[in-house]
Short mmCIF file of C-alpha atoms and ligand atoms in Angstrom, two decimals:
data_model
loop_
_atom_site.label_atom_id
_atom_site.label_comp_id
_atom_site.label_asym_id
_atom_site.label_seq_id
_atom_site.Cartn_x
_atom_site.Cartn_y
_atom_site.Cartn_z
CA MET A 1 0.00 0.00 0.00
CA GLN A 2 0.98 3.63 -0.13
CA ARG A 3 1.12 5.04 3.36
CA ARG A 4 1.32 8.78 3.68
CA GLU A 5 3.64 10.19 6.25
CA LEU A 6 0.85 11.76 8.22
CA LEU A 7 -0.72 8.37 8.73
CA ARG A 8 2.39 6.84 10.15
CA LYS A 9 3.04 6.36 13.79
CA LEU A 10 6.56 5.99 15.05
CA MET A 11 6.37 3.42 17.80
CA LEU A 12 8.90 1.54 19.81
CA GLY A 13 10.82 -1.43 18.53
CA LEU A 14 10.02 -4.25 16.17
CA PRO A 15 6.88 -6.28 16.71
CA ALA A 16 7.60 -9.05 19.20
CA GLY A 17 9.34 -11.98 17.58
CA ILE A 18 10.10 -10.29 14.27
CA ILE A 19 13.82 -10.41 13.88
CA LEU A 20 16.36 -10.81 11.18
CA PRO A 21 16.62 -14.00 9.17
CA GLY A 22 19.61 -16.17 9.91
CA PHE A 23 21.52 -15.09 6.83
CA LEU A 24 21.51 -11.54 8.16
CA ALA A 25 21.63 -12.18 11.88
CA SER A 26 24.97 -12.83 13.52
CA CYS A 27 23.71 -15.95 15.22
CA LYS A 28 21.11 -18.35 13.83
CA ASP A 29 20.02 -19.26 17.35
CA ASP A 30 18.32 -15.88 17.43
CA LEU A 31 16.13 -16.61 14.46
CA ILE A 32 13.24 -18.61 15.97
CA PRO A 33 12.96 -18.34 19.74
CA GLY A 34 12.11 -21.62 21.46
CA GLU A 35 13.12 -25.21 20.91
CA VAL A 36 12.94 -26.34 17.29
CA ASN A 37 11.48 -29.86 17.27
CA PHE A 38 9.86 -30.14 13.87
CA LYS A 39 11.47 -32.58 11.42
CA GLY A 40 8.69 -33.10 8.85
CA LYS A 41 7.80 -31.61 5.48
CA VAL A 42 6.01 -28.31 4.73
CA LEU A 43 4.02 -27.32 1.65
CA ILE A 44 3.95 -23.60 0.94
CA ILE A 45 1.10 -22.48 -1.30
CA GLY A 46 1.90 -19.29 -3.21
CA ALA A 47 5.27 -17.81 -4.21
CA GLY A 48 4.72 -14.16 -3.32
CA ALA A 49 6.64 -12.32 -0.58
CA ALA A 50 5.10 -14.44 2.18
CA GLY A 51 5.70 -17.77 0.47
CA ILE A 52 9.25 -16.99 -0.59
CA TYR A 53 10.19 -15.72 2.85
CA ALA A 54 8.62 -18.75 4.55
CA ALA A 55 10.75 -20.94 2.27
CA ALA A 56 13.90 -19.00 3.15
CA LEU A 57 13.22 -19.45 6.85
CA LEU A 58 12.61 -23.21 6.44
CA GLU A 59 15.79 -23.40 4.37
CA GLU A 60 17.71 -22.01 7.32
CA TYR A 61 16.57 -24.96 9.42
CA ASN A 62 17.07 -27.59 6.69
CA ILE A 63 13.36 -28.38 6.72
CA ASP A 64 12.02 -30.26 3.69
CA TYR A 65 9.56 -28.04 1.78
CA GLU A 66 7.95 -27.40 -1.59
CA ILE A 67 6.48 -24.14 -2.90
CA ILE A 68 3.50 -24.54 -5.20
CA GLU A 69 2.56 -21.56 -7.33
CA ALA A 70 -0.52 -21.21 -9.53
CA SER A 71 0.94 -18.83 -12.07
CA SER A 72 3.97 -19.13 -14.30
CA ILE A 73 5.97 -16.56 -12.33
CA ALA A 74 6.91 -15.91 -8.72
CA GLY A 75 6.55 -12.63 -6.85
CA GLY A 76 2.77 -12.31 -6.67
CA ARG A 77 2.02 -8.66 -6.05
CA ILE A 78 5.69 -7.75 -6.48
CA ARG A 79 6.16 -7.35 -10.19
CA SER A 80 7.94 -4.85 -12.41
CA GLU A 81 7.76 -4.02 -16.09
CA SER A 82 10.92 -3.12 -17.98
CA ALA A 83 9.64 -2.39 -21.48
CA PHE A 84 7.67 0.79 -20.68
CA SER A 85 10.48 3.05 -19.53
CA ASP A 86 14.26 3.34 -19.22
CA ILE A 87 14.05 1.91 -15.67
CA PRO A 88 11.69 -0.77 -14.35
CA ILE A 89 8.30 0.47 -13.23
CA GLU A 90 6.59 -1.23 -10.31
CA LEU A 91 3.20 -2.66 -11.22
CA GLY A 92 2.47 -3.67 -7.62
CA ALA A 93 4.49 -2.93 -4.49
CA GLU A 94 6.69 0.11 -4.92
CA GLU A 95 7.72 1.53 -1.56
CA ILE A 96 9.46 0.05 1.46
CA HIS A 97 7.49 1.39 4.40
CA GLY A 98 9.73 2.23 7.32
CA SER A 99 13.25 1.29 8.31
CA ARG A 100 12.32 -1.06 11.13
CA SER A 101 11.35 -4.24 9.37
CA VAL A 102 12.94 -7.36 8.04
CA LEU A 103 12.30 -6.04 4.53
CA TYR A 104 14.25 -2.86 5.12
CA ASP A 105 17.10 -4.88 6.61
CA LEU A 106 17.04 -7.12 3.58
CA ALA A 107 17.12 -4.15 1.20
CA HIS A 108 19.84 -2.52 3.23
CA HIS A 109 21.89 -5.71 3.08
CA TYR A 110 21.45 -6.53 -0.63
CA ALA A 111 20.66 -3.20 -2.26
CA ALA A 112 21.66 -0.34 0.06
CA SER A 113 22.83 1.88 -2.80
CA LYS A 114 19.65 1.22 -4.78
CA ILE A 115 17.08 2.53 -2.33
CA LYS A 116 16.41 6.13 -1.43
CA GLU A 117 14.10 7.82 1.02
CA ASP A 118 11.29 9.84 -0.55
CA ASP A 119 11.78 13.37 0.79
CA LEU A 120 9.87 15.32 -1.86
CA THR A 121 6.70 17.41 -1.43
CA ASP A 122 3.08 16.32 -1.60
CA TYR A 123 0.69 18.77 -3.23
CA TYR A 124 -3.02 18.72 -2.41
CA LEU A 125 -5.83 19.82 -4.67
CA PHE A 126 -8.00 22.31 -2.82
CA ASN A 127 -10.39 24.73 -4.47
CA ASN A 128 -8.80 24.06 -7.89
CA GLN A 129 -5.34 24.98 -6.60
CA LEU A 130 -2.42 22.76 -5.68
CA ARG A 131 -1.48 23.48 -2.08
CA THR A 132 1.05 22.19 0.43
CA GLU A 133 0.10 20.53 3.71
CA LYS A 134 1.36 23.65 5.49
CA TYR A 135 -1.09 25.80 3.52
CA LEU A 136 -4.01 23.50 4.33
CA ARG A 137 -3.11 23.49 8.00
CA GLU A 138 -2.50 27.24 8.34
CA SER A 139 -4.46 29.11 5.69
CA ALA A 140 -7.05 31.60 6.93
CA GLU A 141 -9.16 30.47 3.98
CA LEU A 142 -9.72 27.15 5.78
CA ALA A 143 -10.15 28.64 9.24
CA GLY A 144 -8.43 25.73 10.97
CA GLU A 145 -10.46 23.01 9.23
CA GLY A 146 -7.42 21.70 7.35
CA GLU A 147 -5.57 21.49 10.67
CA THR A 148 -8.54 19.59 12.14
CA LEU A 149 -8.41 17.08 9.30
CA PHE A 150 -4.68 16.45 9.62
CA GLN A 151 -4.98 16.09 13.39
CA LEU A 152 -7.72 13.50 12.89
CA LEU A 153 -5.55 11.63 10.43
CA ASP A 154 -2.67 11.72 12.92
CA SER A 155 -4.79 10.25 15.71
CA LEU A 156 -6.58 7.37 13.99
CA GLY A 157 -4.66 4.92 16.17
CA THR A 158 -6.26 6.36 19.31
CA TYR A 159 -9.80 6.78 17.97
CA PRO A 160 -12.04 6.75 21.07
CA GLY A 161 -15.50 6.15 19.56
CA ASN A 162 -17.77 3.34 18.44
CA ASN A 163 -17.64 1.57 15.14
CA GLN A 164 -18.60 3.58 12.06
CA SER A 165 -17.14 4.26 8.65
CA VAL A 166 -14.38 6.80 8.16
CA SER A 167 -16.80 8.90 6.07
CA GLN A 168 -19.33 8.97 8.92
CA TYR A 169 -16.62 9.86 11.42
CA LEU A 170 -15.44 12.82 9.37
CA THR A 171 -18.93 14.33 9.33
CA GLU A 172 -18.74 14.73 13.13
CA PHE A 173 -16.26 17.56 12.63
CA PRO A 174 -16.55 20.99 11.05
CA ILE A 175 -14.47 20.04 8.04
CA ASP A 176 -14.93 21.84 4.73
CA SER A 177 -16.45 19.28 2.36
CA ARG A 178 -13.93 20.38 -0.26
CA LEU A 179 -11.34 18.51 1.87
CA PHE A 180 -13.20 15.19 1.64
CA ASP A 181 -11.49 14.08 -1.56
CA ILE A 182 -8.14 14.65 0.16
CA ALA A 183 -9.31 12.66 3.19
CA ASN A 184 -10.43 9.85 0.91
CA ALA A 185 -7.10 9.88 -0.92
CA LEU A 186 -5.12 9.73 2.33
CA ILE A 187 -7.14 6.98 4.03
CA GLY A 188 -9.52 5.08 1.73
CA ASN A 189 -7.42 5.17 -1.41
CA ASP A 190 -4.17 4.40 0.46
CA TYR A 191 -5.83 1.34 1.94
CA GLY A 192 -6.99 0.31 -1.54
CA SER A 193 -10.64 1.26 -1.01
CA ASP A 194 -12.88 4.22 -0.07
CA ASN A 195 -13.57 5.97 3.22
CA ASP A 196 -17.14 4.69 3.36
CA ARG A 197 -15.95 1.06 3.35
CA ILE A 198 -13.32 1.41 6.06
CA GLY A 199 -14.36 0.81 9.66
CA MET A 200 -12.93 3.05 12.36
CA LEU A 201 -12.31 0.22 14.85
CA ALA A 202 -10.46 -1.94 12.35
CA LEU A 203 -8.56 1.12 11.17
CA ARG A 204 -7.62 1.98 14.75
CA GLU A 205 -6.39 -1.55 15.22
CA ALA A 206 -4.09 -1.31 12.18
CA GLU A 207 -2.87 2.21 12.88
CA SER A 208 -2.19 1.64 16.58
CA LYS A 209 -0.08 -1.44 15.90
CA TYR A 210 1.87 -0.05 12.97
CA SER A 211 5.49 0.12 14.07
CA SER A 212 7.88 -0.19 11.15
CA GLY A 213 8.63 3.50 11.00
CA ASP A 214 7.95 6.76 9.39
CA GLU A 215 10.09 6.78 6.29
CA SER A 216 9.30 5.62 2.81
CA PHE A 217 11.97 4.22 0.48
CA LYS A 218 11.89 3.59 -3.25
CA PHE A 219 14.24 1.79 -5.58
CA VAL A 220 16.32 4.41 -7.41
CA THR A 221 17.57 1.73 -9.73
CA GLY A 222 16.61 -1.91 -10.03
CA SER A 223 13.32 -3.12 -8.62
CA TYR A 224 11.59 -4.77 -5.73
CA TRP A 225 11.69 -8.08 -7.58
CA GLU A 226 15.44 -7.86 -8.22
CA LEU A 227 15.91 -7.59 -4.46
CA PHE A 228 13.88 -10.75 -3.89
CA GLU A 229 15.74 -12.55 -6.66
CA SER A 230 19.12 -11.70 -5.15
CA ALA A 231 18.12 -12.49 -1.59
CA PHE A 232 16.14 -15.68 -2.11
CA GLN A 233 17.78 -17.53 -5.03
CA THR A 234 17.73 -20.93 -3.34
CA SER A 235 14.07 -20.80 -2.36
CA LEU A 236 13.06 -19.48 -5.78
CA SER A 237 14.85 -22.33 -7.53
CA LYS A 238 12.47 -24.72 -5.77
CA VAL A 239 9.17 -23.14 -6.85
CA ILE A 240 6.85 -25.49 -8.75
CA TYR A 241 4.96 -23.33 -11.25
CA ASN A 242 1.56 -23.58 -12.99
CA GLN A 243 0.01 -25.57 -10.16
CA GLN A 244 -3.20 -23.96 -8.96
CA VAL A 245 -4.23 -25.57 -5.67
CA VAL A 246 -7.97 -26.26 -5.72
CA THR A 247 -8.48 -28.53 -2.69
CA ILE A 248 -6.77 -28.86 0.66
CA ASP A 249 -7.55 -31.95 2.73
CA TYR A 250 -6.31 -31.79 6.29
CA SER A 251 -8.52 -34.56 7.67
CA GLY A 252 -5.76 -37.18 7.85
CA ALA A 253 -2.36 -37.47 9.46
CA LEU A 254 -0.81 -35.74 6.46
CA VAL A 255 -2.21 -32.71 4.66
CA SER A 256 -2.74 -33.21 0.97
CA VAL A 257 -3.51 -30.76 -1.79
CA ALA A 258 -4.82 -31.31 -5.29
CA THR A 259 -4.14 -28.92 -8.14
CA ALA A 260 -6.28 -27.98 -11.12
CA SER A 261 -4.01 -30.03 -13.36
CA GLY A 262 -4.53 -33.13 -11.22
CA SER A 263 -1.26 -33.24 -9.28
CA ILE A 264 -1.31 -34.24 -5.62
CA TYR A 265 1.16 -33.02 -3.00
CA ALA A 266 1.32 -34.12 0.62
CA ALA A 267 3.18 -32.90 3.70
CA ASP A 268 2.94 -32.65 7.46
CA LYS A 269 1.99 -28.96 7.44
CA ILE A 270 0.81 -26.35 4.97
CA ILE A 271 1.50 -22.63 4.89
CA LEU A 272 -1.23 -21.05 2.80
CA THR A 273 -0.27 -17.62 1.46
CA VAL A 274 -2.81 -17.11 -1.34
CA PRO A 275 -4.35 -13.60 -1.49
CA LEU A 276 -7.51 -12.93 0.52
CA GLY A 277 -9.33 -12.37 -2.79
CA VAL A 278 -8.71 -16.01 -3.70
CA LEU A 279 -10.12 -17.20 -0.36
CA LYS A 280 -13.13 -14.89 -0.68
CA GLU A 281 -13.97 -16.33 -4.08
CA GLY A 282 -13.88 -19.87 -2.64
CA ASP A 283 -11.33 -20.96 -5.25
CA ILE A 284 -9.90 -23.47 -2.79
CA SER A 285 -12.16 -25.99 -1.05
CA PHE A 286 -11.14 -27.29 2.35
CA SER A 287 -11.82 -30.67 3.92
CA PRO A 288 -12.99 -30.40 6.64
CA ALA A 289 -14.62 -27.07 5.82
CA LEU A 290 -13.13 -24.01 7.52
CA SER A 291 -14.73 -23.00 10.82
CA ALA A 292 -17.42 -20.32 10.95
CA ALA A 293 -14.94 -17.99 12.67
CA LYS A 294 -12.37 -18.42 9.92
CA GLN A 295 -14.97 -17.93 7.20
CA SER A 296 -16.32 -14.85 8.96
CA ALA A 297 -12.81 -13.34 8.99
CA ILE A 298 -12.43 -14.08 5.28
CA ASP A 299 -15.78 -12.40 4.59
CA LYS A 300 -15.36 -9.35 6.83
CA ILE A 301 -11.79 -8.27 6.10
CA GLY A 302 -11.92 -6.05 3.05
CA PHE A 303 -10.05 -6.76 -0.16
CA GLY A 304 -9.99 -3.85 -2.57
CA ASN A 305 -8.85 -3.21 -6.08
CA ILE A 306 -6.37 -0.71 -7.43
CA LEU A 307 -5.60 0.51 -10.91
CA LYS A 308 -2.09 1.74 -11.46
CA ILE A 309 -1.99 3.78 -14.66
CA PHE A 310 1.33 5.01 -16.02
CA LEU A 311 1.45 7.99 -18.38
CA LYS A 312 4.62 9.11 -20.15
CA PHE A 313 5.26 12.79 -20.96
CA SER A 314 7.92 14.43 -23.10
CA SER A 315 8.76 16.90 -20.33
CA ARG A 316 7.73 17.85 -16.83
CA PHE A 317 4.79 20.21 -16.13
CA TRP A 318 4.67 19.62 -12.37
CA ALA A 319 6.90 21.38 -9.83
CA GLU A 320 10.34 19.78 -9.64
CA ASP A 321 9.99 18.93 -5.93
CA THR A 322 6.71 17.04 -6.44
CA SER A 323 6.29 13.64 -4.85
CA SER A 324 2.50 13.24 -5.14
CA ILE A 325 -0.56 15.18 -6.28
CA ILE A 326 -3.39 14.31 -3.91
CA GLY A 327 -7.14 14.79 -3.91
CA GLY A 328 -8.26 14.75 -7.54
CA ALA A 329 -11.91 13.83 -8.09
CA ARG A 330 -11.08 11.09 -10.60
CA VAL A 331 -7.60 10.11 -9.44
CA PRO A 332 -7.05 10.39 -5.69
CA GLU A 333 -3.29 10.30 -6.09
CA TYR A 334 -0.80 10.79 -8.89
CA TRP A 335 2.87 10.47 -8.15
CA VAL A 336 6.01 11.25 -10.04
CA THR A 337 7.15 7.75 -10.85
CA HIS A 338 10.78 8.56 -11.60
CA ALA A 339 11.30 11.30 -8.99
CA GLY A 340 14.84 10.97 -7.66
CA LYS A 341 15.53 7.90 -9.79
CA ASP A 342 18.21 7.12 -12.38
CA SER A 343 16.00 8.06 -15.33
CA THR A 344 15.69 10.82 -17.88
CA GLU A 345 12.02 10.08 -18.52
CA GLN A 346 8.91 11.80 -17.16
CA VAL A 347 6.27 9.33 -16.01
CA LEU A 348 3.28 9.89 -13.74
CA THR A 349 1.54 7.05 -11.92
CA ALA A 350 -2.19 7.36 -11.24
CA PHE A 351 -3.08 5.30 -8.15
CA VAL A 352 -6.82 4.71 -8.13
CA ALA A 353 -8.72 2.45 -5.72
CA GLY A 354 -12.31 1.66 -4.77
CA ASP A 355 -15.29 3.16 -6.60
CA ARG A 356 -13.10 5.40 -8.72
CA ALA A 357 -11.18 2.36 -9.98
CA GLN A 358 -14.50 0.64 -10.66
CA TYR A 359 -15.67 3.66 -12.65
CA LEU A 360 -12.52 3.77 -14.78
CA LYS A 361 -12.68 0.03 -15.40
CA GLN A 362 -15.98 0.45 -17.21
CA LEU A 363 -14.45 2.85 -19.72
CA SER A 364 -12.47 2.00 -22.82
CA GLU A 365 -8.71 2.43 -22.41
CA ALA A 366 -8.86 5.52 -24.63
CA ASP A 367 -11.52 7.06 -22.38
CA VAL A 368 -9.53 6.21 -19.25
CA ILE A 369 -6.53 8.06 -20.65
CA ASN A 370 -8.67 10.99 -21.81
CA THR A 371 -10.17 11.22 -18.31
CA LEU A 372 -6.73 11.39 -16.72
CA ILE A 373 -5.26 13.83 -19.23
CA SER A 374 -8.30 16.04 -18.83
CA GLU A 375 -7.96 16.01 -15.02
CA LEU A 376 -4.23 16.77 -15.23
CA ASN A 377 -5.01 19.60 -17.63
CA THR A 378 -7.34 21.08 -15.01
CA LEU A 379 -4.69 20.71 -12.32
CA TYR A 380 -1.99 22.30 -14.50
CA PRO A 381 -3.90 24.64 -16.87
CA SER A 382 -0.77 26.28 -18.23
CA GLY A 383 1.39 23.17 -18.18
CA GLY A 384 0.90 22.07 -21.77
CA VAL A 385 -0.33 18.69 -20.53
CA VAL A 386 -2.00 17.65 -23.78
CA SER A 387 0.95 18.50 -25.99
CA LYS A 388 3.44 16.89 -23.59
CA TYR A 389 1.59 13.57 -23.38
CA THR A 390 3.50 11.11 -25.57
CA GLY A 391 0.55 8.77 -26.07
CA GLN A 392 2.37 6.05 -24.13
CA TYR A 393 0.48 4.52 -21.23
CA LEU A 394 0.17 1.29 -19.30
CA ILE A 395 -2.80 0.21 -17.20
CA LYS A 396 -2.35 -2.40 -14.47
CA ASP A 397 -5.60 -3.80 -13.08
CA TRP A 398 -4.87 -6.23 -10.25
CA SER A 399 -8.44 -7.51 -10.11
CA ALA A 400 -7.89 -9.02 -13.56
CA GLU A 401 -5.10 -11.26 -12.23
CA PRO A 402 -6.72 -14.70 -11.88
CA PHE A 403 -4.64 -15.71 -8.86
CA ILE A 404 -4.65 -12.34 -7.07
CA LYS A 405 -8.17 -10.92 -7.69
CA GLY A 406 -7.58 -7.44 -6.33
CA ALA A 407 -4.95 -5.30 -4.65
CA TYR A 408 -4.64 -5.85 -0.91
CA SER A 409 -6.68 -6.23 2.24
CA PHE A 410 -8.20 -3.25 4.05
CA PRO A 411 -9.89 -2.60 7.42
CA GLY A 412 -13.47 -3.44 6.44
CA ILE A 413 -16.33 -1.95 8.46
CA ASN A 414 -16.82 -4.89 10.85
CA SER A 415 -13.39 -6.45 10.63
CA ALA A 416 -11.81 -5.35 13.93
CA GLY A 417 -10.23 -8.39 15.59
CA GLU A 418 -10.68 -10.58 12.51
CA ARG A 419 -7.00 -10.69 11.48
CA GLU A 420 -6.22 -12.91 14.47
CA SER A 421 -8.98 -15.31 13.39
CA LEU A 422 -7.66 -15.38 9.85
CA ALA A 423 -4.09 -15.99 11.03
CA GLU A 424 -4.98 -18.70 13.53
CA ALA A 425 -3.53 -22.12 12.67
CA VAL A 426 -6.04 -24.93 12.09
CA ALA A 427 -5.51 -28.35 13.68
CA GLU A 428 -1.75 -27.69 13.87
CA LYS A 429 -1.62 -28.50 10.17
CA LEU A 430 -2.93 -25.56 8.21
CA TYR A 431 -1.12 -22.25 8.75
CA PHE A 432 -2.36 -19.00 7.21
CA ALA A 433 0.14 -16.35 6.10
CA GLY A 434 0.24 -13.46 3.63
CA GLU A 435 -0.42 -9.74 4.00
CA ALA A 436 -4.10 -10.12 5.00
CA SER A 437 -3.23 -12.31 7.98
CA ASN A 438 -0.68 -9.90 9.37
CA VAL A 439 -1.55 -9.15 12.99
CA ASN A 440 1.05 -6.41 13.55
CA GLY A 441 -0.79 -3.61 11.78
CA HIS A 442 1.38 -4.06 8.67
CA ILE A 443 -1.51 -5.15 6.49
CA GLY A 444 -1.28 -4.52 2.77
CA THR A 445 2.51 -4.41 2.77
CA VAL A 446 5.41 -6.57 1.70
CA HIS A 447 7.04 -6.58 5.12
CA GLY A 448 3.65 -7.44 6.64
CA ALA A 449 3.44 -10.48 4.38
CA MET A 450 6.94 -11.53 5.46
CA GLU A 451 6.15 -11.05 9.15
CA SER A 452 3.09 -13.27 8.84
CA SER A 453 5.29 -16.03 7.44
CA TYR A 454 7.78 -15.62 10.22
CA ILE A 455 4.99 -16.27 12.72
CA ALA A 456 3.69 -19.31 10.79
CA VAL A 457 7.18 -20.81 10.46
CA SER A 458 7.93 -20.16 14.14
CA GLN A 459 4.73 -21.96 15.13
CA ILE A 460 5.55 -24.93 12.90
CA LEU A 461 9.16 -25.26 13.99
CA THR A 462 8.32 -25.17 17.67
CA SER A 463 5.26 -27.41 17.36
C1 FAD B 501 -0.99 -1.83 -6.71
C2 FAD B 501 -0.29 -2.29 -5.46
C3 FAD B 501 0.60 -1.44 -4.83
C4 FAD B 501 1.25 -1.85 -3.67
N1 FAD B 501 2.18 -1.03 -3.09
C5 FAD B 501 2.89 -1.47 -2.03
C6 FAD B 501 3.98 -0.72 -1.53
O1 FAD B 501 4.32 0.35 -2.07
N2 FAD B 501 4.66 -1.20 -0.46
C7 FAD B 501 4.33 -2.39 0.14
O2 FAD B 501 4.99 -2.78 1.12
N3 FAD B 501 3.31 -3.14 -0.33
C8 FAD B 501 2.60 -2.71 -1.40
N4 FAD B 501 1.61 -3.48 -1.92
C9 FAD B 501 1.20 -4.69 -1.21
C10 FAD B 501 2.17 -5.85 -1.40
O3 FAD B 501 2.46 -5.98 -2.77
C11 FAD B 501 1.52 -7.11 -0.87
O4 FAD B 501 1.08 -6.90 0.46
C12 FAD B 501 2.47 -8.30 -0.83
O5 FAD B 501 3.27 -8.36 -2.01
C13 FAD B 501 1.63 -9.56 -0.66
O6 FAD B 501 2.45 -10.69 -0.58
P1 FAD B 501 1.75 -12.09 -0.28
O7 FAD B 501 2.83 -13.10 -0.34
O8 FAD B 501 0.91 -11.99 0.91
O9 FAD B 501 0.73 -12.32 -1.49
P2 FAD B 501 1.01 -12.42 -3.09
O10 FAD B 501 2.17 -11.60 -3.48
O11 FAD B 501 -0.29 -12.14 -3.71
O12 FAD B 501 1.39 -13.95 -3.27
C14 FAD B 501 0.42 -14.96 -3.28
C15 FAD B 501 0.76 -15.95 -4.37
O13 FAD B 501 -0.21 -17.02 -4.32
C16 FAD B 501 -0.43 -17.46 -5.65
N5 FAD B 501 -1.70 -18.19 -5.68
C17 FAD B 501 -2.95 -17.69 -5.67
N6 FAD B 501 -3.85 -18.67 -5.69
C18 FAD B 501 -3.17 -19.84 -5.71
C19 FAD B 501 -3.55 -21.21 -5.73
N7 FAD B 501 -4.83 -21.57 -5.71
N8 FAD B 501 -2.57 -22.14 -5.77
C20 FAD B 501 -1.26 -21.80 -5.77
N9 FAD B 501 -0.84 -20.50 -5.75
C21 FAD B 501 -1.79 -19.54 -5.71
C22 FAD B 501 -0.45 -16.15 -6.44
O14 FAD B 501 -0.24 -16.39 -7.81
C23 FAD B 501 0.69 -15.37 -5.77
O15 FAD B 501 1.91 -15.59 -6.44
C24 FAD B 501 0.99 -3.12 -3.12
C25 FAD B 501 0.11 -4.00 -3.78
C26 FAD B 501 -0.52 -3.58 -4.93
C27 FAD B 501 -1.44 -4.53 -5.64
#
């Protein structure tokens, strides 16, 4: 996800039990606390960040495992595209959120010179003008209502009220309605949805636990996937591709899975890392069926969609210090894709979630691009937007991915407390991991996916 700085809370320390993998730690004994008794075999379903990291952890302990992946490539929601521009563009995950996570440590170890903190300026659309956060907070024009909004955003982790949607909550305050698109961009859109679908209690839960830090890093050169390829070569060499798991039977002593192509795999334990969208659709049937509590968690935790639309321009029309342009009616957030990177090209990314993504999806590609160019033209009336647009674009719709089915999980209206239910192991055989089952507030992130695997592997090894 894309977390804005104002939404971040700097808290103390790493989440309990989340420490460096053995290949980074000075002493492997530190990796999994507790006595490691497990000697059996593990099946990992899904070769995204969670699956690959689970494999790397099992590798450290010489545990027999297989990774079964439905698609023909690994990485899941980490994927880059090299043909569009002179440097890879990130179709999915793009930022490393915070410097206190196993992911940051990994990047620092393998690609320190390739990542850079984003320290540029966000501009907000208010009253047809692009304004800084300082302006919104201090301008007499807003009479303190901008300050009220930012204070609310800063205190979501300590929300004191009952459950309601973010949209409902905002109406309790004297906030200029012209700020609502900004509020939606900073909360709903960041979480891959809309403010009226996000529940305040579930949001509080996520925000209050979030602890990986305030900063945001991007790859100046290379890509997210290159980092994973360098760090996890051994695990990646063991992925079995084109095997979509369709049934999981954990009724016997061993757990067995069947794939769409008719292959059967068996092991002592399974780590299931498929996206929440896949579970929601019921693409995998379980025997015995999942408990009502588990199914309720699957139903209640939100899973949104995001369109990432890349537009290439011949030259820049935005201010040189621009990081993001926030609060457009059609596109809640544009960012300068190549800002601070080793590139001579000018690319904007439109990051559109929820209803706005749904609206754009119904249009032809030509109309999507016209809609965006027209909005940018309104934002920069003297920028020469139309003449600078090269005609080159790329639209990434994650809901169209058959084995992903959307972007990432979000704090649905009645989903407070449900992450624990989703993450809970079943019969000491079936272990749930992946970003949606993160219980540390790092939902919708790469490091959150990795942390969830760390917990699953720890439980298995000490079982
Ligand atoms: C547009 C977008 C932007 C994002 N931006 C950021 C960001 O800037 N920073 C950040 O930290 N995070 C970001 N994220 C979120 C991050 O990408 C995910 O949280 C993380 O990659 C999820 O990893 P995962 O292993 O849980 O799931 P996935 O990466 O989805 O891996 C699950 C794997 O399971 C496979 N699978 C599915 N069904 C089956 C089946 N039946 N059998 C076998 N295999 C199956 C899938 O093919 C996939 O490879 C973004 C995501 C998106 C979509």
